[in-house]
Amino acid sequence: MLCYGQNVDRVLLPRNPCPVVVHLKAEFVKSVTDPGQLPTDGLPEVAFLGRSNVGKSSLINALVGERRLAFTSSTPGRTQSLNFYRVDDRFYFVDLPGYGYARAPREATDEWARFIEHYLQSRRNRGTAFLILDARRGWMDKDLELKVWLEANGWPYIVVASKMDKLNQSEQQRGLKAIRQYAEPLPFSAITGRGVREIWQAITKTHQ
Ligand code: GDP
């Protein structure tokens, strides 16, 4: 049995019974701002999507057990390119530009939308997409648009409810229930490591 995310588990879940340690190799490959720069080697692409500041970069870092692979920022809207990370020489993790950053100029927003749309429509080597929602906020209009869009274009996706550690027990139940209105979420926290194992299981199940 291979246990991805082991680095994270060892720190955060010391009683993890997984017997095999995998040294996960994860490296930044490139930032893509133009369709002509997209990789052509055909590795499956696991896409991470969500509003700016929802925790995409933190999720990627938690999955690979590194603090600083993906750029995290408390300033929303700064990740304006598609960032490709090669993970374990088996997949690309693709950090897509966050949407819904109110202070971005209108043309820039339109340009990102077109670029994301082009990316999502054109890729043949589709891995699972993770649609990340802030557990405190649930679905917002843009998330629902993206969900409909993923379904219409046949992208397999899983919804992640991020930042669970920011909610108390009853708020967590309420937040998850609200998200369940449209899809079953995987609860996640980059702080506690909750959900790392389940997300890895979902990825490896799709790409055995
Ligand atoms: P991105 O813009 O979607 O890539 O979001 P980031 O990963 O940069 O995170 C945005 C902010 O939320 C940063 O200040 C992170 O430290 C914080 N954050 C991200 N994930 C979590 C989480 O699971 N729990 C908590 N408490 N904060 C988080």
Tab-separated table of C-alpha atoms and ligand atoms in Angstrom:
chain	number	residue	atom	x	y	z
A	1	MET	CA	0.000	0.000	0.000
A	2	LEU	CA	1.292	3.427	-0.874
A	3	CYS	CA	0.509	6.209	1.528
A	4	TYR	CA	0.679	9.617	-0.013
A	5	GLY	CA	0.681	12.638	2.237
A	6	GLN	CA	2.689	10.613	4.729
A	7	ASN	CA	4.919	13.541	5.636
A	8	VAL	CA	1.917	15.516	6.737
A	9	ASP	CA	0.357	12.580	8.525
A	10	ARG	CA	3.517	11.867	10.461
A	11	VAL	CA	3.461	15.334	11.902
A	12	LEU	CA	-0.243	15.808	12.397
A	13	LEU	CA	-1.631	12.301	12.802
A	14	PRO	CA	1.005	10.423	14.777
A	15	ARG	CA	-1.141	7.323	15.149
A	16	ASN	CA	-1.427	6.872	11.414
A	17	PRO	CA	-1.181	3.112	10.902
A	18	CYS	CA	0.053	3.298	7.317
A	19	PRO	CA	3.122	1.044	7.146
A	20	VAL	CA	4.945	2.363	4.075
A	21	VAL	CA	6.633	5.727	3.885
A	22	VAL	CA	6.671	7.214	0.421
A	23	HIS	CA	9.072	10.046	-0.192
A	24	LEU	CA	6.928	12.180	-2.359
A	25	LYS	CA	8.813	14.195	-4.925
A	26	ALA	CA	7.083	17.458	-5.699
A	27	GLU	CA	8.553	20.208	-7.799
A	28	PHE	CA	7.387	23.442	-9.295
A	29	VAL	CA	7.534	23.143	-13.096
A	30	LYS	CA	6.187	26.378	-14.513
A	31	SER	CA	3.741	29.231	-14.354
A	32	VAL	CA	1.647	29.367	-17.476
A	33	THR	CA	0.001	32.548	-18.683
A	34	ASP	CA	-0.560	31.565	-22.297
A	35	PRO	CA	-2.140	28.420	-23.803
A	36	GLY	CA	1.020	27.855	-25.892
A	37	GLN	CA	2.999	27.198	-22.690
A	38	LEU	CA	0.844	24.306	-21.444
A	39	PRO	CA	2.784	21.045	-20.864
A	40	THR	CA	2.675	18.492	-23.648
A	41	ASP	CA	4.028	15.377	-21.914
A	42	GLY	CA	0.564	14.003	-21.148
A	43	LEU	CA	0.837	13.476	-17.369
A	44	PRO	CA	-2.630	13.527	-15.785
A	45	GLU	CA	-3.508	16.969	-14.466
A	46	VAL	CA	-5.160	17.244	-11.063
A	47	ALA	CA	-6.740	20.692	-11.017
A	48	PHE	CA	-7.389	22.862	-7.959
A	49	LEU	CA	-10.054	25.503	-8.400
A	50	GLY	CA	-11.732	28.018	-6.179
A	51	ARG	CA	-12.182	31.608	-5.233
A	52	SER	CA	-9.150	33.715	-4.381
A	53	ASN	CA	-8.003	33.127	-0.820
A	54	VAL	CA	-10.040	29.949	-0.395
A	55	GLY	CA	-6.885	27.991	0.474
A	56	LYS	CA	-5.854	26.324	-2.810
A	57	SER	CA	-2.126	26.815	-2.309
A	58	SER	CA	-2.327	25.693	1.309
A	59	LEU	CA	-4.174	22.565	0.195
A	60	ILE	CA	-1.511	21.732	-2.393
A	61	ASN	CA	1.238	22.269	0.179
A	62	ALA	CA	-0.567	20.046	2.689
A	63	LEU	CA	-1.002	17.275	0.124
A	64	VAL	CA	2.675	17.140	-0.737
A	65	GLY	CA	3.834	17.724	2.826
A	66	GLU	CA	5.741	20.884	2.060
A	67	ARG	CA	5.119	24.242	3.563
A	68	ARG	CA	6.154	26.351	0.656
A	69	LEU	CA	5.769	24.493	-2.635
A	70	ALA	CA	2.753	26.496	-3.734
A	71	PHE	CA	2.780	30.199	-3.083
A	72	THR	CA	0.386	31.168	-0.310
A	73	SER	CA	-0.687	34.670	0.329
A	74	SER	CA	-3.080	36.588	2.488
A	75	THR	CA	-3.494	39.038	-0.403
A	76	PRO	CA	-6.263	37.623	-2.595
A	77	GLY	CA	-5.940	37.664	-6.360
A	78	ARG	CA	-2.169	37.466	-6.619
A	79	THR	CA	-1.997	34.092	-8.309
A	80	GLN	CA	-2.813	35.030	-11.875
A	81	SER	CA	-1.257	32.167	-13.756
A	82	LEU	CA	-1.749	28.415	-13.957
A	83	ASN	CA	0.963	26.972	-11.749
A	84	PHE	CA	2.115	23.448	-12.585
A	85	TYR	CA	3.732	21.169	-10.009
A	86	ARG	CA	5.020	17.731	-10.973
A	87	VAL	CA	4.186	15.331	-8.157
A	88	ASP	CA	5.862	11.952	-7.760
A	89	ASP	CA	6.561	12.016	-11.528
A	90	ARG	CA	2.984	10.775	-11.895
A	91	PHE	CA	0.750	13.819	-12.021
A	92	TYR	CA	0.695	17.503	-12.427
A	93	PHE	CA	-1.024	19.445	-9.711
A	94	VAL	CA	-2.419	22.555	-11.366
A	95	ASP	CA	-3.171	25.581	-9.220
A	96	LEU	CA	-5.647	27.606	-11.257
A	97	PRO	CA	-6.048	31.370	-10.873
A	98	GLY	CA	-8.524	32.232	-8.142
A	99	TYR	CA	-11.730	33.841	-9.315
A	100	GLY	CA	-13.956	36.410	-7.671
A	101	TYR	CA	-11.346	38.919	-6.680
A	102	ALA	CA	-13.479	42.048	-6.559
A	103	ARG	CA	-10.617	44.547	-6.803
A	104	ALA	CA	-9.158	43.100	-10.016
A	105	PRO	CA	-9.785	45.192	-13.113
A	106	ARG	CA	-12.697	43.975	-15.210
A	107	GLU	CA	-10.578	43.142	-18.298
A	108	ALA	CA	-8.177	41.101	-16.174
A	109	THR	CA	-11.092	39.141	-14.710
A	110	ASP	CA	-12.456	38.431	-18.176
A	111	GLU	CA	-9.053	37.389	-19.402
A	112	TRP	CA	-8.582	34.920	-16.519
A	113	ALA	CA	-12.048	33.505	-17.126
A	114	ARG	CA	-11.264	32.937	-20.805
A	115	PHE	CA	-7.928	31.356	-19.971
A	116	ILE	CA	-9.404	29.019	-17.329
A	117	GLU	CA	-12.177	28.130	-19.733
A	118	HIS	CA	-9.700	27.395	-22.496
A	119	TYR	CA	-7.638	25.242	-20.141
A	120	LEU	CA	-10.613	23.279	-18.840
A	121	GLN	CA	-12.022	22.738	-22.307
A	122	SER	CA	-8.839	21.809	-24.096
A	123	ARG	CA	-7.064	19.352	-21.795
A	124	ARG	CA	-7.267	15.707	-22.721
A	125	ASN	CA	-5.296	14.292	-19.776
A	126	ARG	CA	-7.801	15.297	-17.135
A	127	GLY	CA	-7.275	14.214	-13.581
A	128	THR	CA	-9.771	14.883	-10.834
A	129	ALA	CA	-10.638	18.544	-10.311
A	130	PHE	CA	-10.975	19.767	-6.737
A	131	LEU	CA	-13.493	22.557	-6.371
A	132	ILE	CA	-12.585	24.219	-3.089
A	133	LEU	CA	-15.118	26.120	-1.019
A	134	ASP	CA	-14.527	27.994	2.208
A	135	ALA	CA	-16.502	25.963	4.768
A	136	ARG	CA	-17.634	29.206	6.412
A	137	ARG	CA	-19.077	30.640	3.228
A	138	GLY	CA	-20.287	27.625	1.268
A	139	TRP	CA	-21.380	27.998	-2.323
A	140	MET	CA	-21.130	31.367	-3.962
A	141	ASP	CA	-22.453	32.197	-7.420
A	142	LYS	CA	-19.097	31.750	-9.176
A	143	ASP	CA	-18.584	28.353	-7.525
A	144	LEU	CA	-21.965	27.181	-8.749
A	145	GLU	CA	-21.220	28.462	-12.236
A	146	LEU	CA	-17.979	26.549	-12.227
A	147	LYS	CA	-19.680	23.395	-10.959
A	148	VAL	CA	-22.233	23.526	-13.766
A	149	TRP	CA	-19.447	24.198	-16.193
A	150	LEU	CA	-17.345	21.243	-15.005
A	151	GLU	CA	-20.355	18.961	-15.333
A	152	ALA	CA	-21.223	20.238	-18.792
A	153	ASN	CA	-17.640	19.610	-19.930
A	154	GLY	CA	-17.308	16.179	-18.342
A	155	TRP	CA	-14.567	16.996	-15.809
A	156	PRO	CA	-14.695	14.644	-12.834
A	157	TYR	CA	-14.647	16.813	-9.718
A	158	ILE	CA	-14.749	16.611	-5.951
A	159	VAL	CA	-15.865	19.430	-3.676
A	160	VAL	CA	-13.594	20.285	-0.742
A	161	ALA	CA	-14.773	22.309	2.274
A	162	SER	CA	-11.626	24.151	3.404
A	163	LYS	CA	-10.599	25.890	6.635
A	164	MET	CA	-12.687	23.557	8.802
A	165	ASP	CA	-10.500	24.433	11.792
A	166	LYS	CA	-12.011	27.917	11.783
A	167	LEU	CA	-15.433	26.527	12.753
A	168	ASN	CA	-16.659	24.984	15.991
A	169	GLN	CA	-18.477	21.643	15.927
A	170	SER	CA	-21.974	22.979	15.341
A	171	GLU	CA	-20.772	25.482	12.745
A	172	GLN	CA	-18.979	22.636	10.965
A	173	GLN	CA	-22.188	20.618	10.805
A	174	ARG	CA	-24.129	23.616	9.532
A	175	GLY	CA	-21.469	24.491	6.964
A	176	LEU	CA	-21.251	20.941	5.601
A	177	LYS	CA	-25.016	20.650	5.467
A	178	ALA	CA	-25.286	23.829	3.410
A	179	ILE	CA	-22.652	22.563	0.972
A	180	ARG	CA	-24.412	19.168	0.705
A	181	GLN	CA	-27.302	20.965	-0.918
A	182	TYR	CA	-25.358	20.649	-4.173
A	183	ALA	CA	-22.575	18.096	-3.584
A	184	GLU	CA	-21.011	15.952	-0.869
A	185	PRO	CA	-17.914	17.813	0.387
A	186	LEU	CA	-14.623	16.448	1.716
A	187	PRO	CA	-13.848	18.418	4.885
A	188	PHE	CA	-10.311	19.780	4.923
A	189	SER	CA	-7.990	21.836	7.096
A	190	ALA	CA	-4.451	22.811	6.201
A	191	ILE	CA	-3.854	23.484	9.888
A	192	THR	CA	-4.845	20.105	11.340
A	193	GLY	CA	-4.285	17.963	8.237
A	194	ARG	CA	-7.899	16.810	8.261
A	195	GLY	CA	-8.869	15.487	4.842
A	196	VAL	CA	-5.355	15.014	3.451
A	197	ARG	CA	-5.686	11.238	3.448
A	198	GLU	CA	-9.150	11.278	1.868
A	199	ILE	CA	-8.061	13.666	-0.880
A	200	TRP	CA	-5.048	11.479	-1.667
A	201	GLN	CA	-7.280	8.444	-1.738
A	202	ALA	CA	-9.531	10.177	-4.251
A	203	ILE	CA	-6.543	11.080	-6.438
A	204	THR	CA	-4.937	7.648	-6.374
A	205	LYS	CA	-8.254	5.903	-6.963
A	206	THR	CA	-8.634	7.802	-10.213
A	207	HIS	CA	-5.034	7.244	-11.329
A	208	GLN	CA	-4.092	3.710	-10.345
B	1	GDP	P1	-5.365	30.662	-2.310
B	1	GDP	O1	-5.416	32.100	-2.688
B	1	GDP	O2	-6.673	29.971	-2.597
B	1	GDP	O3	-4.178	29.901	-2.847
B	1	GDP	O4	-5.285	30.639	-0.704
B	1	GDP	P2	-4.007	30.431	0.252
B	1	GDP	O5	-3.638	28.996	0.345
B	1	GDP	O6	-2.957	31.423	-0.120
B	1	GDP	O7	-4.667	30.815	1.667
B	1	GDP	C1	-5.235	32.087	1.901
B	1	GDP	C2	-5.170	32.402	3.388
B	1	GDP	O8	-5.955	31.466	4.125
B	1	GDP	C3	-3.739	32.289	3.946
B	1	GDP	O9	-3.592	33.301	4.938
B	1	GDP	C4	-3.705	30.915	4.571
B	1	GDP	O10	-2.783	30.825	5.634
B	1	GDP	C5	-5.140	30.757	5.075
B	1	GDP	N1	-5.588	29.338	5.065
B	1	GDP	C6	-5.555	28.500	4.016
B	1	GDP	N2	-6.036	27.281	4.361
B	1	GDP	C7	-6.352	27.352	5.668
B	1	GDP	C8	-6.908	26.416	6.619
B	1	GDP	O11	-7.213	25.239	6.319
B	1	GDP	N3	-7.123	26.882	7.882
B	1	GDP	C9	-6.824	28.166	8.251
B	1	GDP	N4	-7.086	28.520	9.520
B	1	GDP	N5	-6.308	29.067	7.399
B	1	GDP	C10	-6.068	28.671	6.125
